[in-house]
C-alpha angles and dihedrals in degrees: 000000000000106000094166099049094089091058092051094046091047092050091048092050092047092048091047094052093047101040110023107028095066089054090066090071128070095222107014114200108229090201087068101036098047094062090041089055092049091048090053090049091049091052091049091051088048089055090050089050092054094041092054095042093242130152098202100098102087099037097041122006099043096051092046092048091045091049093051090045092052094050096045095042092049092049093047093047093048093047091049099045105028114073100200135027102061091148089057090049095049092043092053091046091053092050092047090049089053090052089050091058089057090050090048093054091048091051092047091052093045098043101041097038104248107163101208138046108254097190103218090130092064090072097057089038091056093044095048092044091052093047091046091047091051091051092049090047090052090049091053100039109062098190091053091047092050091048091052090047090055092047095049096036094238 
């Protein structure tokens, strides 16, 4: 009996959809293919949930996957369709990613029965919020942005 074959087939299908399927098209639209890749990943994680007899997919894996998908898809769509303001986009994405770490810790505690808040997510939340804030500050303050462009040869 091949108990591991489903994992391999699922990983191959997921890899194919993410890496090879966009190559079929002359100009693949990342706004379409990014959510398709996340949907395929979510289905693969659902298969793993059922194969292992777990009950963690709906309360944990799906919200985390959907949150990452929302952040990445929004950033990709804004970068593709908005001509200016990339620093605002990346700054907002960093801040949203920091918020997602807080949500992830909450879902881990809620799903797997940890009784107290550990607080590890506050460190990436603070880091991502500071980086996002710096990028938004650079987007707003032109002299600071120009100074950073001179320093980093952009």
